[in-house]
Structure formats: C-alpha cells, structure tokens
Short mmCIF file of N, CA and C in Angstrom, two decimals:
data_model
loop_
_atom_site.label_atom_id
_atom_site.label_comp_id
_atom_site.label_asym_id
_atom_site.label_seq_id
_atom_site.Cartn_x
_atom_site.Cartn_y
_atom_site.Cartn_z
N MET U 1 0.85 -1.17 0.00
CA MET U 1 0.00 0.00 0.00
C MET U 1 0.90 1.24 0.00
N SER U 2 0.59 2.17 -0.87
CA SER U 2 1.42 3.38 -0.97
C SER U 2 1.16 4.30 0.20
N SER U 3 2.09 5.24 0.42
CA SER U 3 1.91 6.19 1.52
C SER U 3 0.72 7.09 1.26
N GLU U 4 0.40 7.35 -0.03
CA GLU U 4 -0.77 8.17 -0.37
C GLU U 4 -2.05 7.44 0.03
N GLU U 5 -2.10 6.14 -0.19
CA GLU U 5 -3.27 5.34 0.18
C GLU U 5 -3.46 5.35 1.70
N ASN U 6 -2.37 5.30 2.46
CA ASN U 6 -2.45 5.33 3.92
C ASN U 6 -2.98 6.65 4.45
N LYS U 7 -2.83 7.73 3.70
CA LYS U 7 -3.24 9.05 4.15
C LYS U 7 -4.72 9.32 3.92
N LYS U 8 -5.40 8.46 3.17
CA LYS U 8 -6.82 8.66 2.90
C LYS U 8 -7.64 8.48 4.17
N SER U 9 -8.69 9.28 4.29
CA SER U 9 -9.58 9.15 5.44
C SER U 9 -10.46 7.91 5.25
N ILE U 10 -11.09 7.49 6.33
CA ILE U 10 -11.99 6.34 6.25
C ILE U 10 -13.14 6.64 5.29
N GLU U 11 -13.59 7.89 5.27
CA GLU U 11 -14.67 8.27 4.36
C GLU U 11 -14.23 8.11 2.90
N ASP U 12 -12.99 8.51 2.59
CA ASP U 12 -12.47 8.35 1.23
C ASP U 12 -12.36 6.87 0.87
N LYS U 13 -11.89 6.08 1.81
CA LYS U 13 -11.74 4.64 1.55
C LYS U 13 -13.11 3.97 1.35
N LEU U 14 -14.11 4.42 2.07
CA LEU U 14 -15.44 3.82 1.95
C LEU U 14 -16.04 4.07 0.57
N THR U 15 -15.63 5.13 -0.10
CA THR U 15 -16.17 5.41 -1.44
C THR U 15 -15.66 4.43 -2.48
N THR U 16 -14.65 3.64 -2.17
CA THR U 16 -14.12 2.67 -3.12
C THR U 16 -14.83 1.33 -3.03
N ILE U 17 -15.75 1.20 -2.10
CA ILE U 17 -16.45 -0.07 -1.90
C ILE U 17 -17.76 -0.05 -2.68
N LYS U 18 -18.07 -1.16 -3.29
CA LYS U 18 -19.27 -1.30 -4.08
C LYS U 18 -20.26 -2.22 -3.33
N TYR U 19 -21.53 -1.94 -3.46
CA TYR U 19 -22.57 -2.72 -2.79
C TYR U 19 -23.55 -3.27 -3.81
N ASN U 20 -24.00 -4.47 -3.56
CA ASN U 20 -25.12 -5.04 -4.30
C ASN U 20 -26.21 -5.24 -3.26
N CYS U 21 -27.06 -4.24 -3.14
CA CYS U 21 -28.00 -4.16 -2.03
C CYS U 21 -29.24 -5.03 -2.24
N CYS U 22 -29.56 -5.79 -1.22
CA CYS U 22 -30.76 -6.61 -1.19
C CYS U 22 -31.90 -5.79 -0.61
N ARG U 23 -33.10 -6.05 -1.03
CA ARG U 23 -34.25 -5.32 -0.48
C ARG U 23 -34.60 -5.76 0.94
N LYS U 24 -34.18 -6.97 1.29
CA LYS U 24 -34.47 -7.49 2.62
C LYS U 24 -33.30 -7.18 3.56
N PRO U 25 -33.56 -6.43 4.64
CA PRO U 25 -32.47 -6.09 5.57
C PRO U 25 -31.83 -7.32 6.21
N HIS U 26 -30.53 -7.31 6.32
CA HIS U 26 -29.81 -8.39 6.99
C HIS U 26 -29.43 -7.98 8.42
N LEU U 27 -29.77 -6.76 8.80
CA LEU U 27 -29.54 -6.25 10.15
C LEU U 27 -30.88 -5.82 10.74
N LYS U 28 -31.15 -6.27 11.94
CA LYS U 28 -32.37 -5.86 12.63
C LYS U 28 -32.02 -5.60 14.08
N VAL U 29 -32.59 -4.55 14.63
CA VAL U 29 -32.35 -4.27 16.04
C VAL U 29 -33.63 -4.47 16.83
N ASN U 30 -33.48 -4.94 18.04
CA ASN U 30 -34.61 -5.10 18.95
C ASN U 30 -34.79 -3.74 19.64
N GLN U 31 -35.75 -2.96 19.16
CA GLN U 31 -35.95 -1.59 19.65
C GLN U 31 -36.28 -1.55 21.14
N GLU U 32 -36.99 -2.53 21.63
CA GLU U 32 -37.32 -2.57 23.07
C GLU U 32 -36.04 -2.65 23.91
N MET U 33 -35.14 -3.52 23.49
CA MET U 33 -33.88 -3.66 24.21
C MET U 33 -33.03 -2.40 24.05
N CYS U 34 -33.02 -1.84 22.85
CA CYS U 34 -32.21 -0.65 22.57
C CYS U 34 -32.64 0.56 23.40
N ARG U 35 -33.91 0.64 23.71
CA ARG U 35 -34.39 1.77 24.53
C ARG U 35 -33.74 1.79 25.91
N ASN U 36 -33.33 0.63 26.38
CA ASN U 36 -32.70 0.53 27.70
C ASN U 36 -31.18 0.64 27.64
N CYS U 37 -30.64 0.77 26.46
CA CYS U 37 -29.20 0.83 26.30
C CYS U 37 -28.69 2.24 26.62
N GLU U 38 -27.70 2.29 27.48
CA GLU U 38 -27.13 3.59 27.85
C GLU U 38 -26.00 4.01 26.93
N SER U 39 -25.25 3.05 26.39
CA SER U 39 -24.06 3.39 25.61
C SER U 39 -24.35 3.64 24.13
N ARG U 40 -25.33 2.95 23.59
CA ARG U 40 -25.62 3.01 22.16
C ARG U 40 -24.33 2.90 21.36
N CYS U 41 -23.52 1.92 21.74
CA CYS U 41 -22.19 1.76 21.13
C CYS U 41 -22.27 1.45 19.64
N CYS U 42 -23.37 0.90 19.17
CA CYS U 42 -23.48 0.61 17.73
C CYS U 42 -23.37 1.89 16.91
N THR U 43 -23.81 3.01 17.46
CA THR U 43 -23.74 4.28 16.73
C THR U 43 -22.33 4.83 16.67
N HIS U 44 -21.43 4.29 17.49
CA HIS U 44 -20.05 4.77 17.53
C HIS U 44 -19.07 3.79 16.90
N ILE U 45 -19.35 2.50 17.02
CA ILE U 45 -18.37 1.49 16.60
C ILE U 45 -18.41 1.19 15.11
N CYS U 46 -19.51 1.39 14.47
CA CYS U 46 -19.66 1.04 13.06
C CYS U 46 -18.86 2.00 12.18
N PRO U 47 -17.89 1.48 11.41
CA PRO U 47 -17.09 2.38 10.57
C PRO U 47 -17.89 3.00 9.42
N ALA U 48 -19.00 2.37 9.03
CA ALA U 48 -19.81 2.88 7.93
C ALA U 48 -20.99 3.72 8.41
N LYS U 49 -21.08 3.93 9.71
CA LYS U 49 -22.15 4.74 10.31
C LYS U 49 -23.55 4.23 9.90
N VAL U 50 -23.71 2.92 10.00
CA VAL U 50 -24.98 2.29 9.67
C VAL U 50 -26.07 2.64 10.70
N TYR U 51 -25.66 2.81 11.95
CA TYR U 51 -26.62 3.03 13.04
C TYR U 51 -26.62 4.49 13.48
N SER U 52 -27.81 5.01 13.73
CA SER U 52 -27.93 6.35 14.30
C SER U 52 -29.09 6.35 15.28
N TYR U 53 -29.00 7.23 16.26
CA TYR U 53 -30.06 7.30 17.28
C TYR U 53 -30.98 8.45 16.95
N ASN U 54 -32.27 8.18 16.90
CA ASN U 54 -33.29 9.20 16.66
C ASN U 54 -33.90 9.59 18.00
N GLU U 55 -33.57 10.76 18.46
CA GLU U 55 -34.06 11.21 19.77
C GLU U 55 -35.57 11.39 19.79
N ASP U 56 -36.16 11.79 18.67
CA ASP U 56 -37.61 12.01 18.62
C ASP U 56 -38.40 10.73 18.83
N THR U 57 -37.93 9.63 18.24
CA THR U 57 -38.65 8.36 18.35
C THR U 57 -38.05 7.44 19.41
N ASN U 58 -36.87 7.81 19.94
CA ASN U 58 -36.14 6.98 20.89
C ASN U 58 -35.85 5.61 20.29
N GLU U 59 -35.42 5.62 19.02
CA GLU U 59 -35.11 4.37 18.32
C GLU U 59 -33.77 4.47 17.61
N ILE U 60 -33.20 3.31 17.39
CA ILE U 60 -31.98 3.19 16.59
C ILE U 60 -32.43 3.01 15.15
N GLU U 61 -31.92 3.87 14.27
CA GLU U 61 -32.21 3.75 12.85
C GLU U 61 -31.07 2.98 12.19
N VAL U 62 -31.41 2.12 11.25
CA VAL U 62 -30.42 1.24 10.62
C VAL U 62 -30.44 1.45 9.11
N GLU U 63 -29.30 1.85 8.57
CA GLU U 63 -29.13 1.97 7.13
C GLU U 63 -28.30 0.77 6.67
N TYR U 64 -28.94 -0.39 6.64
CA TYR U 64 -28.26 -1.65 6.36
C TYR U 64 -27.57 -1.66 5.00
N GLU U 65 -28.02 -0.80 4.10
CA GLU U 65 -27.45 -0.74 2.76
C GLU U 65 -25.97 -0.37 2.76
N ASN U 66 -25.50 0.27 3.84
CA ASN U 66 -24.11 0.72 3.93
C ASN U 66 -23.21 -0.25 4.69
N CYS U 67 -23.75 -1.35 5.14
CA CYS U 67 -23.02 -2.28 6.01
C CYS U 67 -21.80 -2.88 5.32
N LEU U 68 -20.68 -2.87 6.02
CA LEU U 68 -19.43 -3.45 5.52
C LEU U 68 -19.28 -4.92 5.90
N GLU U 69 -20.24 -5.43 6.65
CA GLU U 69 -20.26 -6.83 7.09
C GLU U 69 -19.06 -7.19 7.96
N CYS U 70 -18.62 -6.23 8.76
CA CYS U 70 -17.47 -6.49 9.65
C CYS U 70 -17.90 -7.19 10.94
N GLY U 71 -19.16 -7.02 11.33
CA GLY U 71 -19.67 -7.68 12.53
C GLY U 71 -19.35 -6.96 13.83
N ALA U 72 -18.71 -5.81 13.77
CA ALA U 72 -18.33 -5.09 14.99
C ALA U 72 -19.56 -4.74 15.84
N CYS U 73 -20.65 -4.41 15.22
CA CYS U 73 -21.85 -4.01 15.96
C CYS U 73 -22.39 -5.14 16.83
N ARG U 74 -22.46 -6.33 16.28
CA ARG U 74 -23.03 -7.44 17.06
C ARG U 74 -22.08 -7.88 18.17
N ILE U 75 -20.79 -7.71 17.96
CA ILE U 75 -19.82 -8.05 18.99
C ILE U 75 -19.86 -7.03 20.12
N ALA U 76 -20.00 -5.75 19.76
CA ALA U 76 -19.95 -4.67 20.74
C ALA U 76 -21.25 -4.47 21.52
N CYS U 77 -22.37 -4.87 20.95
CA CYS U 77 -23.67 -4.63 21.59
C CYS U 77 -23.75 -5.35 22.94
N PRO U 78 -23.84 -4.60 24.04
CA PRO U 78 -23.87 -5.23 25.36
C PRO U 78 -25.17 -5.98 25.66
N LEU U 79 -26.22 -5.71 24.89
CA LEU U 79 -27.52 -6.33 25.13
C LEU U 79 -27.86 -7.44 24.13
N ASN U 80 -26.95 -7.70 23.19
CA ASN U 80 -27.22 -8.66 22.12
C ASN U 80 -28.53 -8.34 21.41
N ALA U 81 -28.73 -7.05 21.14
CA ALA U 81 -29.99 -6.59 20.55
C ALA U 81 -29.95 -6.50 19.04
N ILE U 82 -28.83 -6.91 18.43
CA ILE U 82 -28.71 -6.82 16.98
C ILE U 82 -28.75 -8.21 16.38
N ASP U 83 -29.73 -8.42 15.51
CA ASP U 83 -29.84 -9.67 14.76
C ASP U 83 -29.08 -9.43 13.45
N TRP U 84 -27.93 -10.06 13.32
CA TRP U 84 -27.00 -9.80 12.22
C TRP U 84 -26.78 -11.07 11.43
N GLU U 85 -26.96 -10.99 10.11
CA GLU U 85 -26.70 -12.11 9.21
C GLU U 85 -25.93 -11.58 8.01
N TYR U 86 -25.26 -12.46 7.30
CA TYR U 86 -24.70 -12.05 6.02
C TYR U 86 -25.85 -11.90 5.04
N PRO U 87 -25.75 -10.96 4.11
CA PRO U 87 -26.79 -10.85 3.08
C PRO U 87 -26.87 -12.14 2.27
N LYS U 88 -28.03 -12.44 1.79
CA LYS U 88 -28.26 -13.68 1.03
C LYS U 88 -27.71 -13.58 -0.39
N GLY U 89 -27.36 -14.72 -0.96
CA GLY U 89 -26.97 -14.82 -2.36
C GLY U 89 -25.80 -13.94 -2.74
N ASP U 90 -25.94 -13.24 -3.82
CA ASP U 90 -24.87 -12.38 -4.33
C ASP U 90 -24.99 -10.95 -3.84
N TYR U 91 -25.67 -10.74 -2.75
CA TYR U 91 -25.87 -9.39 -2.23
C TYR U 91 -24.82 -9.05 -1.18
N GLY U 92 -24.70 -7.76 -0.92
CA GLY U 92 -23.80 -7.29 0.12
C GLY U 92 -22.65 -6.49 -0.44
N VAL U 93 -21.62 -6.36 0.36
CA VAL U 93 -20.47 -5.54 0.00
C VAL U 93 -19.56 -6.29 -0.97
N ILE U 94 -18.98 -5.54 -1.89
CA ILE U 94 -18.04 -6.10 -2.85
C ILE U 94 -16.77 -5.26 -2.74
N TYR U 95 -15.72 -5.87 -2.21
CA TYR U 95 -14.45 -5.14 -2.06
C TYR U 95 -13.65 -5.21 -3.33
N LYS U 96 -13.10 -4.09 -3.76
CA LYS U 96 -12.28 -4.10 -4.96
C LYS U 96 -10.86 -4.47 -4.60
N ASN U 97 -10.14 -5.04 -5.54
CA ASN U 97 -8.74 -5.33 -5.33
C ASN U 97 -7.93 -4.07 -5.55
N SER U 98 -6.98 -3.80 -4.67
CA SER U 98 -6.16 -2.60 -4.82
C SER U 98 -4.95 -2.90 -5.66
#
C-alpha cells in the first residue's frame, strides 16, 4: 500500500467499496432492548455509520445498505440486541482489489 493510500480518510476509503443491495435487511435491532441501552455503542463502533439514534422516536435507525459486514456491531452490543446475518446470495459488500 502506498503512503498516499495510507493518508486517505476512512470516508475516502469507503467510497471505493461497491454494494449489491438486497431489499431485505440483513440487520435488525430489537428496539425494546435498545431503549434501555445507555451506551448506544453501535452508533459509535460502526465504521460505515450504519446506526444512528433518533431522539424524537427513541429508536436506533439502521441503514443496512451501507453495512461493511465487519460484525463489529453485534460483537460490541452489550444487550445482544442486533440480529446480524450475512446478506443472502450475491448481495452485500463487494471489495475491490487494490
């Protein structure tokens, strides 16, 4: 990897990833459990910012279309409130070769 590649921000690197998005979400959160979560670590740990907290509805919003399939969210969730699966078939993230 060149030194120029190392200097790119995570946002720049994320633009090089291609997705084949399925209409059926492969990430689901248990909103009842999430309401009791104090850390909401999923909103901080996800490098693709898939999760966000909506203060008006007191719910975690999930933009599963951006998921990198790293699994960090399900590992970090202290309440095991995230139902995480790999996308079915040929769907999901497609990493390009550098």
